[in-house]
Coordinates of C-alpha atoms in Angstrom, one line a residue:
M204 CA 0.0 0.0 0.0
H205 CA 1.4 3.4 -1.0
S206 CA 1.5 5.8 1.9
V207 CA 1.4 9.6 2.0
S208 CA 3.1 12.1 4.3
L209 CA 1.2 12.8 7.5
A210 CA 1.8 16.5 7.0
Y211 CA -1.2 18.5 5.9
D212 CA -1.3 20.2 2.5
E213 CA -3.9 21.5 0.1
D214 CA -3.8 18.4 -2.1
T215 CA -4.4 15.8 0.7
F216 CA -7.8 14.5 1.7
K217 CA -8.3 13.7 5.3
I218 CA -11.3 11.4 5.8
L219 CA -12.6 10.0 9.1
I220 CA -14.0 6.5 8.6
A221 CA -16.4 4.7 10.9
T222 CA -19.1 2.0 10.5
D223 CA -21.9 0.4 12.5
I224 CA -22.3 2.9 15.3
H225 CA -25.8 1.5 16.2
L226 CA -27.1 4.6 17.9
G227 CA -29.8 3.8 20.4
Y228 CA -28.7 0.2 21.2
L229 CA -30.0 -0.7 24.7
E230 CA -30.8 2.9 25.3
K231 CA -33.2 2.0 28.1
D232 CA -30.6 -0.1 29.9
A233 CA -29.6 1.6 33.2
I234 CA -25.9 0.8 32.8
R235 CA -25.3 0.7 29.0
G236 CA -28.0 3.1 27.8
N237 CA -25.6 5.9 26.9
D238 CA -22.8 3.9 25.5
T239 CA -23.6 4.5 21.8
Y240 CA -24.1 8.2 22.3
T241 CA -20.9 8.6 24.2
T242 CA -18.9 6.9 21.5
L243 CA -20.5 8.9 18.7
D244 CA -19.6 12.1 20.6
E245 CA -16.0 10.8 20.7
I246 CA -16.0 10.0 17.0
L247 CA -17.3 13.5 16.0
Q248 CA -14.9 15.2 18.4
C249 CA -12.0 13.3 16.9
A250 CA -13.1 14.5 13.4
K251 CA -13.1 18.1 14.6
Q252 CA -9.8 17.9 16.3
N253 CA -8.1 16.4 13.3
E254 CA -9.7 18.9 11.0
V255 CA -10.9 16.3 8.5
D256 CA -12.4 17.2 5.2
F257 CA -15.4 14.9 5.7
I258 CA -16.7 11.9 7.6
L259 CA -17.6 8.7 5.8
L260 CA -20.0 6.3 7.6
G261 CA -20.5 2.7 6.3
G262 CA -24.1 2.1 7.4
D263 CA -26.0 1.2 10.6
L264 CA -25.7 4.7 12.1
F265 CA -28.9 3.7 14.0
H266 CA -29.6 0.4 15.6
D267 CA -33.4 0.5 15.1
N268 CA -35.2 1.1 11.9
K269 CA -37.5 3.4 13.8
P270 CA -35.3 5.3 16.3
S271 CA -36.9 6.8 19.3
R272 CA -37.3 10.5 19.8
Q273 CA -34.5 10.5 22.3
C274 CA -32.2 8.8 19.9
L275 CA -33.0 11.2 17.0
H276 CA -32.7 14.2 19.3
K277 CA -29.2 13.2 20.6
C278 CA -28.0 12.4 17.1
L279 CA -29.2 15.7 15.7
T280 CA -27.7 17.6 18.7
M281 CA -24.2 16.1 18.2
L282 CA -24.2 16.5 14.5
R283 CA -25.1 20.2 14.9
K284 CA -22.5 20.6 17.6
Y285 CA -19.5 19.2 15.7
C286 CA -20.4 19.5 12.0
M287 CA -21.7 23.0 11.7
G288 CA -19.4 26.0 11.9
D289 CA -17.5 28.6 9.9
S290 CA -14.5 26.5 8.9
P291 CA -14.2 26.4 5.1
V292 CA -14.8 23.2 3.2
R293 CA -11.7 22.8 1.0
F294 CA -13.0 20.4 -1.7
E295 CA -15.5 20.7 -4.5
I296 CA -18.0 18.3 -6.1
L297 CA -17.6 17.7 -9.8
S298 CA -20.3 15.1 -10.5
D299 CA -24.1 15.5 -11.1
Q300 CA -25.4 15.8 -7.5
K301 CA -29.0 15.1 -8.6
V302 CA -27.8 11.6 -9.4
N303 CA -25.6 11.3 -6.2
F304 CA -28.3 12.5 -3.8
N305 CA -31.4 11.1 -5.3
T306 CA -33.5 10.5 -2.1
T307 CA -34.1 14.2 -1.2
Q308 CA -35.8 17.3 -2.5
F309 CA -32.4 19.1 -1.8
P310 CA -30.2 17.2 -4.3
W311 CA -26.9 18.9 -3.5
V312 CA -24.2 18.4 -0.9
N313 CA -25.2 20.1 2.4
Y314 CA -22.2 22.4 2.6
Q315 CA -23.3 24.1 -0.6
D316 CA -26.7 25.1 0.9
E317 CA -26.8 28.8 1.3
N318 CA -28.9 28.4 4.4
L319 CA -26.4 26.2 6.2
N320 CA -23.0 26.6 7.7
I321 CA -21.4 23.2 7.4
S322 CA -17.7 22.8 8.4
I323 CA -17.5 18.9 8.4
P324 CA -19.7 17.2 5.8
V325 CA -20.9 13.7 6.7
F326 CA -21.5 11.2 3.9
S327 CA -23.3 8.0 4.8
I328 CA -24.9 4.9 3.2
H329 CA -27.7 3.1 5.0
G330 CA -27.2 -0.3 6.7
N331 CA -29.5 -3.3 7.3
H332 CA -30.7 -1.9 10.6
D333 CA -31.6 1.6 9.4
D334 CA -32.7 0.6 5.8
P335 CA -35.4 2.4 3.9
T336 CA -38.9 0.9 4.3
G337 CA -42.6 1.7 3.6
V338 CA -44.5 3.2 0.8
S339 CA -42.2 6.2 0.6
C340 CA -39.1 4.0 1.0
L341 CA -37.6 6.3 3.7
C342 CA -35.2 5.7 6.5
A343 CA -33.9 7.6 9.5
L344 CA -30.9 8.9 7.4
D345 CA -33.4 10.7 5.2
L346 CA -34.5 12.7 8.2
L347 CA -30.9 13.7 8.8
S348 CA -30.5 14.5 5.1
A349 CA -33.7 16.7 5.0
S350 CA -32.4 18.6 8.0
G351 CA -29.1 19.2 6.2
L352 CA -26.8 17.4 8.6
V353 CA -26.0 14.2 6.6
N354 CA -25.5 13.5 2.9
H355 CA -27.3 10.2 2.3
F356 CA -26.0 8.4 -0.8
G357 CA -25.7 4.9 -2.2
H358 CA -29.5 4.2 -2.2
S359 CA -30.5 2.0 -5.1
H360 CA -34.2 2.2 -6.1
S361 CA -34.2 -0.8 -8.5
V362 CA -34.4 -4.5 -7.6
E363 CA -33.5 -5.5 -11.2
K364 CA -30.4 -3.4 -12.1
I365 CA -28.0 -1.3 -10.0
E366 CA -25.8 1.4 -11.4
I367 CA -23.4 2.9 -8.8
S368 CA -22.6 6.4 -9.8
P369 CA -19.7 7.9 -7.9
I370 CA -19.5 11.3 -6.1
L371 CA -16.6 13.0 -7.9
I372 CA -14.6 15.1 -5.5
Q373 CA -11.5 17.2 -6.0
K374 CA -9.1 18.8 -3.6
G375 CA -6.1 20.5 -5.2
I376 CA -4.6 18.0 -7.6
T377 CA -6.2 15.0 -5.9
K378 CA -9.3 13.6 -7.4
L379 CA -11.5 11.1 -5.4
A380 CA -14.3 9.0 -6.8
L381 CA -16.5 8.0 -3.8
Y382 CA -18.8 5.0 -4.5
G383 CA -21.4 3.8 -2.1
L384 CA -24.0 1.0 -2.0
G385 CA -26.5 0.8 0.9
S386 CA -27.5 -2.5 2.4
I387 CA -29.4 -4.9 0.1
P388 CA -30.4 -8.5 1.1
D389 CA -27.2 -10.5 0.5
E390 CA -28.8 -13.3 -1.6
R391 CA -30.5 -10.8 -3.9
L392 CA -27.3 -8.8 -4.4
Y393 CA -25.3 -12.0 -4.9
R394 CA -27.7 -13.1 -7.6
M395 CA -27.5 -9.6 -9.3
F396 CA -23.7 -9.7 -9.4
V397 CA -23.8 -13.2 -10.9
N398 CA -26.3 -12.0 -13.5
K399 CA -24.1 -9.0 -14.4
Q400 CA -26.9 -6.6 -13.1
V401 CA -24.5 -4.5 -11.0
S402 CA -22.3 -1.9 -12.7
M403 CA -20.0 0.8 -11.4
L404 CA -19.8 3.9 -13.5
R405 CA -16.4 5.6 -14.0
P406 CA -15.5 9.2 -14.9
K407 CA -15.4 9.9 -18.6
E408 CA -12.1 11.7 -18.5
D409 CA -8.7 10.7 -17.0
Q410 CA -10.0 7.4 -15.5
D411 CA -6.6 6.5 -14.2
G412 CA -6.2 9.8 -12.4
W413 CA -8.9 9.1 -9.8
F414 CA -8.6 7.4 -6.4
N415 CA -11.5 5.1 -6.2
L416 CA -13.1 4.6 -2.7
F417 CA -16.0 2.3 -2.3
T418 CA -18.1 1.8 0.9
I419 CA -20.5 -1.2 1.2
H420 CA -22.6 -2.7 3.9
Q421 CA -23.0 -6.5 3.3
N422 CA -21.9 -9.8 4.7
R423 CA -18.2 -10.3 4.1
S424 CA -17.9 -13.6 5.8
K425 CA -19.6 -16.6 4.2
H426 CA -22.9 -17.4 6.0
G427 CA -24.2 -19.7 3.2
P428 CA -23.8 -20.4 -0.5
T429 CA -25.1 -17.0 -1.5
N430 CA -25.6 -15.2 1.8
Y431 CA -22.5 -13.0 1.4
I432 CA -20.7 -10.9 -1.2
P433 CA -17.3 -12.2 -2.3
E434 CA -14.7 -9.6 -2.7
Q435 CA -14.0 -10.9 -6.2
F436 CA -17.4 -9.6 -7.3
L437 CA -16.2 -6.0 -7.0
D438 CA -14.5 -4.2 -9.8
D439 CA -10.7 -4.3 -9.9
F440 CA -10.2 -0.6 -10.7
L441 CA -11.1 0.2 -7.0
D442 CA -8.3 1.3 -4.7
L443 CA -9.9 0.9 -1.3
V444 CA -13.1 -0.8 -0.1
V445 CA -14.5 0.3 3.3
W446 CA -16.6 -2.7 4.4
G447 CA -19.4 -2.2 6.9
H448 CA -21.8 -4.6 8.6
E449 CA -19.1 -6.9 10.0
H450 CA -18.6 -6.0 13.6
E451 CA -15.1 -7.4 14.1
C452 CA -12.5 -4.6 13.8
L453 CA -10.1 -5.5 11.0
I454 CA -9.4 -1.9 10.1
K455 CA -5.9 -2.4 8.8
P456 CA -6.2 -2.4 5.0
T457 CA -5.5 -5.9 3.5
L458 CA -4.7 -6.5 -0.1
N459 CA -7.0 -8.7 -2.2
E460 CA -4.4 -10.6 -4.2
Q461 CA -6.9 -11.3 -7.1
Q462 CA -8.5 -7.9 -7.6
L463 CA -5.5 -5.9 -6.3
F464 CA -7.5 -3.5 -4.1
Y465 CA -7.3 -3.0 -0.4
V466 CA -10.2 -3.8 2.0
S467 CA -10.6 -2.1 5.4
Q468 CA -13.2 -3.4 7.9
P469 CA -13.5 -0.8 10.7
G470 CA -16.1 -2.9 12.6
S471 CA -18.7 -1.6 15.0
S472 CA -18.1 1.0 17.7
V473 CA -20.3 -0.8 20.2
A474 CA -20.7 -4.5 21.1
T475 CA -24.2 -5.5 20.1
S476 CA -23.7 -9.2 20.8
L477 CA -21.5 -11.1 23.3
S478 CA -19.5 -13.0 20.6
P479 CA -15.7 -13.3 20.0
G480 CA -15.7 -10.9 17.0
E481 CA -17.0 -8.1 19.3
A482 CA -14.1 -8.5 21.7
T483 CA -11.5 -7.0 19.5
K484 CA -10.5 -3.5 20.4
K485 CA -12.8 -0.9 18.7
K486 CA -11.2 1.6 16.3
I487 CA -11.9 4.2 13.7
G488 CA -9.7 5.3 10.8
L489 CA -8.2 8.5 9.6
L490 CA -7.6 8.1 5.9
R491 CA -5.3 10.4 4.0
V492 CA -5.4 10.4 0.2
K493 CA -3.0 12.3 -2.1
G494 CA -3.1 11.5 -5.8
R495 CA -3.4 7.7 -6.0
K496 CA -1.6 7.1 -2.7
M497 CA -3.2 6.6 0.7
K498 CA -2.4 6.0 4.3
L499 CA -4.9 4.8 7.0
Q500 CA -4.1 5.8 10.6
E501 CA -5.9 3.6 13.2
I502 CA -7.4 5.5 16.1
P503 CA -8.5 3.4 19.2
L504 CA -11.8 4.5 20.8
K505 CA -11.4 5.4 24.4
T506 CA -15.0 5.5 25.5
V507 CA -16.0 2.0 24.4
R508 CA -17.0 -0.4 27.2
Q509 CA -14.5 -3.2 27.7
F510 CA -15.5 -6.7 26.6
F511 CA -13.8 -9.9 27.6
I512 CA -14.9 -13.4 26.5
E513 CA -13.4 -16.8 27.3
D514 CA -14.3 -20.4 26.6
V515 CA -14.2 -23.2 29.2
V516 CA -14.5 -26.9 28.4
L517 CA -15.3 -28.7 31.6
A518 CA -14.2 -32.1 30.2
D519 CA -10.6 -30.7 29.9
H520 CA -10.3 -30.2 33.6
Q521 CA -10.5 -33.7 34.9
D522 CA -7.7 -33.0 37.4
C523 CA -10.2 -30.6 39.1
F524 CA -13.5 -32.4 38.7
T525 CA -15.4 -35.1 36.8
P526 CA -19.1 -35.7 36.4
D527 CA -18.8 -38.3 39.3
T528 CA -17.0 -35.9 41.7
P529 CA -19.0 -35.3 44.9
H530 CA -20.7 -31.8 44.8
V531 CA -19.4 -31.4 41.2
T532 CA -21.9 -28.7 40.3
K533 CA -20.6 -26.5 43.2
K534 CA -17.0 -27.1 42.2
V535 CA -17.8 -26.1 38.6
E536 CA -19.5 -22.9 39.9
D537 CA -16.5 -22.1 42.1
Y538 CA -14.2 -22.6 39.1
C539 CA -16.3 -20.3 36.9
F540 CA -16.4 -17.7 39.7
A541 CA -12.6 -17.7 39.7
K542 CA -12.4 -17.3 35.9
V543 CA -14.8 -14.4 35.9
T544 CA -12.9 -12.8 38.8
E545 CA -9.7 -13.1 36.7
M546 CA -11.3 -11.4 33.7
L547 CA -12.5 -8.6 36.0
D548 CA -9.0 -8.1 37.3
E549 CA -7.6 -8.0 33.8
A550 CA -10.2 -5.4 32.9
E551 CA -9.3 -3.3 35.9
R552 CA -5.6 -3.3 34.9
E553 CA -6.4 -2.3 31.3
R554 CA -8.6 0.6 32.5
L555 CA -5.9 2.1 34.7
G556 CA -5.1 5.6 33.5
C557 CA -8.0 5.8 31.0
R558 CA -10.7 7.8 32.7
L559 CA -13.0 7.8 29.6
T560 CA -13.5 4.0 29.7
P561 CA -16.7 3.0 31.5
E562 CA -16.1 1.4 34.9
K563 CA -18.1 -1.8 34.4
P564 CA -17.0 -4.2 31.7
L565 CA -18.9 -6.7 29.7
I566 CA -18.0 -10.3 30.7
R567 CA -19.0 -13.5 28.9
L568 CA -17.8 -17.0 29.9
R569 CA -19.0 -19.7 27.6
V570 CA -19.0 -23.0 29.4
D571 CA -19.1 -26.3 27.5
Y572 CA -20.7 -28.8 29.9
S573 CA -20.7 -31.8 27.6
G574 CA -19.8 -35.2 28.9
G575 CA -22.3 -35.6 31.8
F576 CA -21.9 -32.3 33.6
E577 CA -24.9 -30.3 34.9
A578 CA -25.5 -26.6 34.5
F579 CA -25.7 -24.5 37.7
N580 CA -28.1 -21.7 38.5
T581 CA -26.9 -18.7 36.4
S582 CA -29.2 -16.3 38.1
R583 CA -27.8 -17.0 41.5
F584 CA -24.3 -16.9 40.0
S585 CA -24.9 -13.5 38.4
Q586 CA -25.9 -11.9 41.7
K587 CA -22.3 -12.2 42.9
F588 CA -21.2 -9.7 40.2
V589 CA -24.2 -7.4 39.9
D590 CA -22.1 -4.4 41.1
R591 CA -19.1 -5.2 39.0
V592 CA -20.2 -6.0 35.4
A593 CA -22.4 -4.3 32.9
N594 CA -24.2 -7.5 31.9
P595 CA -25.0 -9.4 35.1
K596 CA -27.9 -11.4 33.6
D597 CA -25.9 -13.1 30.9
I598 CA -22.3 -13.6 32.2
I599 CA -22.5 -17.4 31.8
H600 CA -23.5 -19.1 28.5
F601 CA -23.8 -22.8 28.7
I602 CA -23.3 -24.8 25.5
R603 CA -23.4 -28.6 25.0
R604 CA -21.7 -30.3 22.0
R605 CA -23.0 -33.5 20.6
E606 CA -21.0 -36.1 18.8
Q607 CA -22.1 -37.3 15.4
K608 CA -23.0 -41.0 15.3
E609 CA -22.6 -43.7 12.7
I610 CA -19.2 -42.7 11.3
K611 CA -18.6 -45.4 8.7
D612 CA -15.4 -44.5 6.8
E613 CA -12.8 -43.3 9.3
S614 CA -10.5 -42.0 6.5
S615 CA -13.1 -39.5 5.3
I616 CA -13.9 -38.0 8.7
D617 CA -14.0 -34.3 8.9
Y618 CA -12.9 -33.8 12.5
G619 CA -13.8 -30.2 12.4
K620 CA -17.4 -31.0 12.1
L621 CA -17.6 -33.8 14.7
F622 CA -18.7 -31.5 17.4
K623 CA -21.4 -28.9 16.7
P624 CA -22.7 -26.4 19.2
T625 CA -26.4 -26.6 20.0
A626 CA -26.5 -22.9 20.9
V627 CA -27.5 -20.5 18.1
E628 CA -25.9 -17.1 18.2
G629 CA -26.2 -14.4 15.6
L630 CA -28.6 -16.2 13.2
R631 CA -31.1 -14.0 11.4
V632 CA -34.8 -14.8 11.5
E633 CA -34.7 -15.5 7.7
D634 CA -32.0 -18.1 8.3
L635 CA -34.0 -19.8 11.0
V636 CA -37.1 -19.9 8.9
K637 CA -35.1 -21.4 6.0
Q638 CA -33.6 -24.0 8.3
Y639 CA -37.0 -25.0 9.7
F640 CA -38.6 -25.7 6.3
E641 CA -35.5 -27.5 5.1
A642 CA -35.8 -29.9 8.0
A643 CA -39.6 -30.0 8.1
E644 CA -41.7 -32.9 6.8
Q645 CA -43.4 -32.6 3.5
K646 CA -46.9 -32.2 5.0
V647 CA -45.9 -28.9 6.8
Q648 CA -44.2 -27.3 3.8
L649 CA -45.4 -24.0 2.5
S650 CA -47.9 -24.2 -0.4
L651 CA -48.3 -20.5 -1.4
L652 CA -45.4 -18.7 0.0
T653 CA -41.7 -19.1 -0.6
E654 CA -39.3 -19.6 2.3
Q655 CA -37.7 -16.3 1.5
G656 CA -41.1 -14.5 1.5
M657 CA -42.1 -16.0 4.8
G658 CA -38.7 -15.2 6.3
K659 CA -38.8 -11.6 5.2
A660 CA -42.3 -11.2 6.6
I661 CA -41.3 -12.6 10.0
Q662 CA -38.2 -10.4 9.9
E663 CA -40.4 -7.3 9.3
F664 CA -42.6 -8.4 12.2
V665 CA -39.7 -9.0 14.6
D666 CA -37.4 -6.1 13.7
K667 CA -39.8 -3.4 12.6
D668 CA -43.0 -4.3 14.4
E669 CA -45.0 -4.6 11.1
K670 CA -47.8 -6.6 12.7
E671 CA -49.7 -7.1 9.4
A672 CA -46.6 -8.2 7.4
I673 CA -47.3 -11.9 7.5
E674 CA -51.1 -11.6 7.0
E675 CA -50.7 -9.2 4.1
L676 CA -48.1 -11.4 2.4
I677 CA -50.4 -14.4 2.5
T678 CA -53.4 -12.3 1.3
Y679 CA -51.4 -10.8 -1.6
Q680 CA -50.0 -14.1 -2.7
L681 CA -53.3 -15.8 -2.4
Q682 CA -54.8 -13.2 -4.8
K683 CA -52.0 -13.6 -7.3
T684 CA -52.3 -17.4 -7.2
Q685 CA -56.1 -17.3 -7.7
L686 CA -55.6 -15.0 -10.8
H687 CA -53.0 -17.3 -12.1
L688 CA -55.2 -20.4 -11.8
Q689 CA -58.1 -18.5 -13.5
S690 CA -55.9 -17.6 -16.4
R691 CA -54.7 -21.2 -16.7
G692 CA -58.2 -22.6 -16.6
V693 CA -57.4 -25.2 -14.0
T694 CA -60.4 -26.9 -12.5
T695 CA -59.6 -30.3 -10.9
E696 CA -58.2 -30.5 -7.4
Q697 CA -55.2 -32.5 -8.5
D698 CA -54.3 -30.1 -11.3
I699 CA -54.8 -27.1 -8.9
D700 CA -52.3 -28.6 -6.4
A701 CA -49.7 -29.2 -9.2
E702 CA -50.2 -25.8 -10.7
V703 CA -49.9 -24.0 -7.4
R704 CA -46.6 -25.8 -6.7
L705 CA -45.3 -24.9 -10.2
F706 CA -46.3 -21.3 -9.8
K707 CA -44.6 -21.0 -6.4
D708 CA -41.4 -22.7 -7.6
S709 CA -41.2 -20.6 -10.8
K710 CA -40.8 -17.4 -8.7
K711 CA -38.1 -18.6 -6.3
N712 CA -35.0 -16.5 -6.3
T713 CA -36.3 -14.2 -9.0
A714 CA -36.9 -10.4 -9.3
E715 CA -40.6 -11.1 -9.4
E716 CA -40.4 -12.7 -5.9
E717 CA -38.6 -9.7 -4.6
K718 CA -41.3 -7.4 -6.1
D719 CA -44.1 -9.4 -4.5
I720 CA -42.5 -9.4 -1.1
Q721 CA -41.9 -5.6 -1.3
E722 CA -45.4 -4.9 -2.5
A723 CA -46.9 -6.9 0.4
M724 CA -44.6 -5.1 2.9
N725 CA -45.7 -1.7 1.4
R726 CA -49.4 -2.7 1.8
A727 CA -48.8 -3.6 5.4
K728 CA -47.1 -0.3 6.0
A729 CA -50.0 1.6 4.3
H730 CA -52.6 -0.2 6.5
R731 CA -50.6 0.8 9.6
L732 CA -50.5 4.5 8.4
E733 CA -54.2 4.4 7.8
R734 CA -54.7 3.5 11.4
G735 CA -52.6 6.5 12.5
D736 CA -49.4 4.7 13.5
G737 CA -46.3 6.7 12.5
D738 CA -43.1 5.9 10.7
F739 CA -41.0 6.2 13.8
A740 CA -41.5 5.2 17.4
D741 CA -43.1 7.8 19.7
Q742 CA -43.8 10.1 16.7
D743 CA -47.0 12.2 16.4
V744 CA -48.4 12.2 12.8
S745 CA -51.8 13.6 13.4
D746 CA -51.0 16.8 11.5
V747 CA -48.6 15.6 8.9
N748 CA -49.0 13.1 6.1
M749 CA -45.4 11.8 6.0
D750 CA -45.9 9.6 2.9
S751 CA -47.9 11.9 0.7
D752 CA -46.1 13.5 -2.3
E753 CA -49.2 15.5 -3.2
G754 CA -48.7 19.2 -3.3
S755 CA -44.9 18.9 -2.8
V756 CA -43.0 21.8 -4.3
P757 CA -39.6 21.1 -5.8
V758 CA -36.8 23.2 -4.4
A759 CA -34.5 25.2 -6.7
A760 CA -30.8 24.4 -6.6
P761 CA -28.7 26.8 -4.7
T762 CA -26.9 29.6 -6.6
R763 CA -24.3 30.4 -4.0
G764 CA -22.7 29.2 -0.8
R765 CA -19.3 28.0 0.2
G766 CA -17.8 25.4 -2.1
C767 CA -20.2 25.9 -5.0
I768 CA -18.9 24.9 -8.4

């Protein structure tokens, strides 16, 4: 990786990079409720202290699709505090901004608005937690965009073809092409890449003179055959990919040997699950770009709550106890108590001299009690640490591994798969639905709906509280199936069953299936709005029709303002 001098000059971009801030996560928790807000404040303060040109966010700024009033208020307050001011913006936009910012009635970068004083522009794509939904296809980022505090880009409106048009930015002699793609269901995007339906546009002139930066919010790790996006799918003219969605901090740029671009995975700034990937130290990046060269400086976050995780396999400690040892459960509990105490002591040593780090750490001890051991009372155990840890209710996580039976050919044994954890951590609702129907008997298989459609409807119900999502999907699909049968002229019961199966199978993993699912979700949203429920939690909508385009007046583009081209 080519590096540039740390010294500031008029040709060097300074960009603060962060992803997966998850504002509002556990905001009602008495101990951890302010963690995400405190860390966002640190990130923005860091941007101001380093006098960056702009901030680039890689999705999931919000944890919930419908952030609370408190969450939105705190976010707006901090953005106004740190990103507005009289400091000049030292770069200019060369591309067609109506294409770059196509989700707003103000299709230009916020610092060019004559009514706003922006000193640090923020560019952000949406993630899977704060993705656009509903009839108007809006998300929380669109509220920040309308208020002039965030530039929301990378929103694709089509489910059939995606054209990613870059924001072309120039500072001195350095030209930067900023590409972005907000979160899209991985299986759909994977299929679109395979079918050559995703294209990245390039500048018409001097293509080799641009530094190409791409931010994406998708699965990077393989969670299934098509439930991720391989790096090889991305164009090889890119210089750096900022990868959001994955929470493990792997921010140091790594070279993709095949495509010859670098990938930086900043990870999340807050632990939203007690898994090993969240235990790595949280960091953000300060990217410097000059010409076609770059350097990424890692900046550890000081306000992030410490998280320690360890695994204990009880069967590996036969010198201390076995399943037949008298009072073995008490001995196991005492052993776990000692391990947790050691982790707390380590946390205390690390925290010395860092007054910004929260006092109570997160502790997770995963205990494998296979081989005849019994689990002890975790609630009683947790009471011993209630004043010392931030997560007293889930310190201990018991898992039991089962051995596969009937191994016939010893030479073909995959020993890595002999033991499988029974606990399920981090699986999405869609994955669980798919696994259920793959294992279910034929008589309980879906007749009208596809597994993807049912999974999406349940996900909407769980994550976004769309109570009518499942019912509306069934009703919509039933109507389409009835129309199909009428058009085919099918009359006998046997022929109807066969035709229904063929009709369902013909739509699996197609753009038509995606459209049907989206249409059903839009109908569910429309019904909710008719009842008077708002787009966001705790929001009053009695006087405002948020989803109506009727009577809207287009706003003229600005004619002046700092940084205008």
